[in-house]
Amino acid sequence: RMLDAQKSVREKEHSKKRQAEREQGVAAKSPPQLKREMLERENQLRKEMQEALKEGYSSEYKEYIKLYYEILSRQGETAGEKK
């Protein structure tokens, strides 16, 4: 019984040590807000891509069209980050 009591005490001490602690004085950084221009550009690119895909191109060309607009979208994202 004495061994069980010692084991129980050790487990309680161990569980107290393992509790997570929050770092004090560190503020969480919020992500930058999306600019209205960026959202409008994304919507415009999406519309243009949908229109281009309806033109009746082969599936191979459709993949190129998607890739093209994806690249344009990424360039817009990185341009927005640099501003």
Coordinates of C-alpha atoms in Angstrom, one line a residue, residues 23-82:
E23 CA 3.6 32.7 -22.8
Q24 CA 2.9 36.1 -21.3
G25 CA 3.3 39.4 -23.2
V26 CA 3.1 37.9 -26.7
A27 CA 0.3 39.3 -28.8
A28 CA -1.2 37.1 -31.5
K29 CA -0.6 38.7 -35.0
S30 CA -3.8 38.9 -37.1
P31 CA -3.6 38.1 -40.8
P32 CA -3.9 41.2 -43.0
Q33 CA -7.4 42.0 -44.2
L34 CA -8.3 41.2 -47.8
K35 CA -8.5 44.3 -49.8
R36 CA -11.6 44.9 -51.8
E37 CA -9.6 45.3 -55.0
M38 CA -8.1 41.9 -54.5
L39 CA -11.5 40.3 -54.1
E40 CA -12.8 42.1 -57.1
R41 CA -9.8 41.0 -59.2
E42 CA -10.3 37.4 -58.1
N43 CA -14.0 37.5 -59.0
Q44 CA -13.1 39.0 -62.4
L45 CA -10.5 36.4 -63.1
R46 CA -12.9 33.6 -62.1
K47 CA -15.6 35.0 -64.5
E48 CA -13.2 35.3 -67.3
M49 CA -11.9 31.7 -66.8
Q50 CA -15.5 30.4 -66.8
E51 CA -16.3 32.2 -70.0
A52 CA -13.1 30.9 -71.6
L53 CA -13.9 27.3 -70.6
K54 CA -17.3 27.6 -72.2
E55 CA -15.8 28.4 -75.6
G56 CA -15.6 24.7 -76.6
Y57 CA -11.9 24.1 -76.5
S58 CA -10.4 20.7 -76.2
S59 CA -9.8 19.3 -72.7
E60 CA -6.0 19.9 -73.2
Y61 CA -6.6 23.6 -73.9
K62 CA -9.0 23.8 -71.0
E63 CA -6.2 22.7 -68.7
Y64 CA -3.9 25.4 -70.1
I65 CA -6.6 28.0 -69.6
K66 CA -7.1 26.9 -66.0
L67 CA -3.3 27.0 -65.4
Y68 CA -3.1 30.5 -67.0
Y69 CA -5.8 31.9 -64.8
E70 CA -4.3 30.2 -61.7
I71 CA -1.0 31.9 -62.4
L72 CA -2.7 35.2 -62.9
S73 CA -4.4 34.8 -59.6
R74 CA -1.2 33.9 -57.8
Q75 CA 0.5 36.9 -59.3
G76 CA -2.3 39.1 -57.9
E77 CA -1.9 37.6 -54.5
T78 CA 1.9 38.3 -54.4
A79 CA 1.4 41.8 -55.8
G80 CA -1.1 42.5 -53.0
E81 CA 1.4 41.3 -50.4
K82 CA 4.0 43.7 -51.7

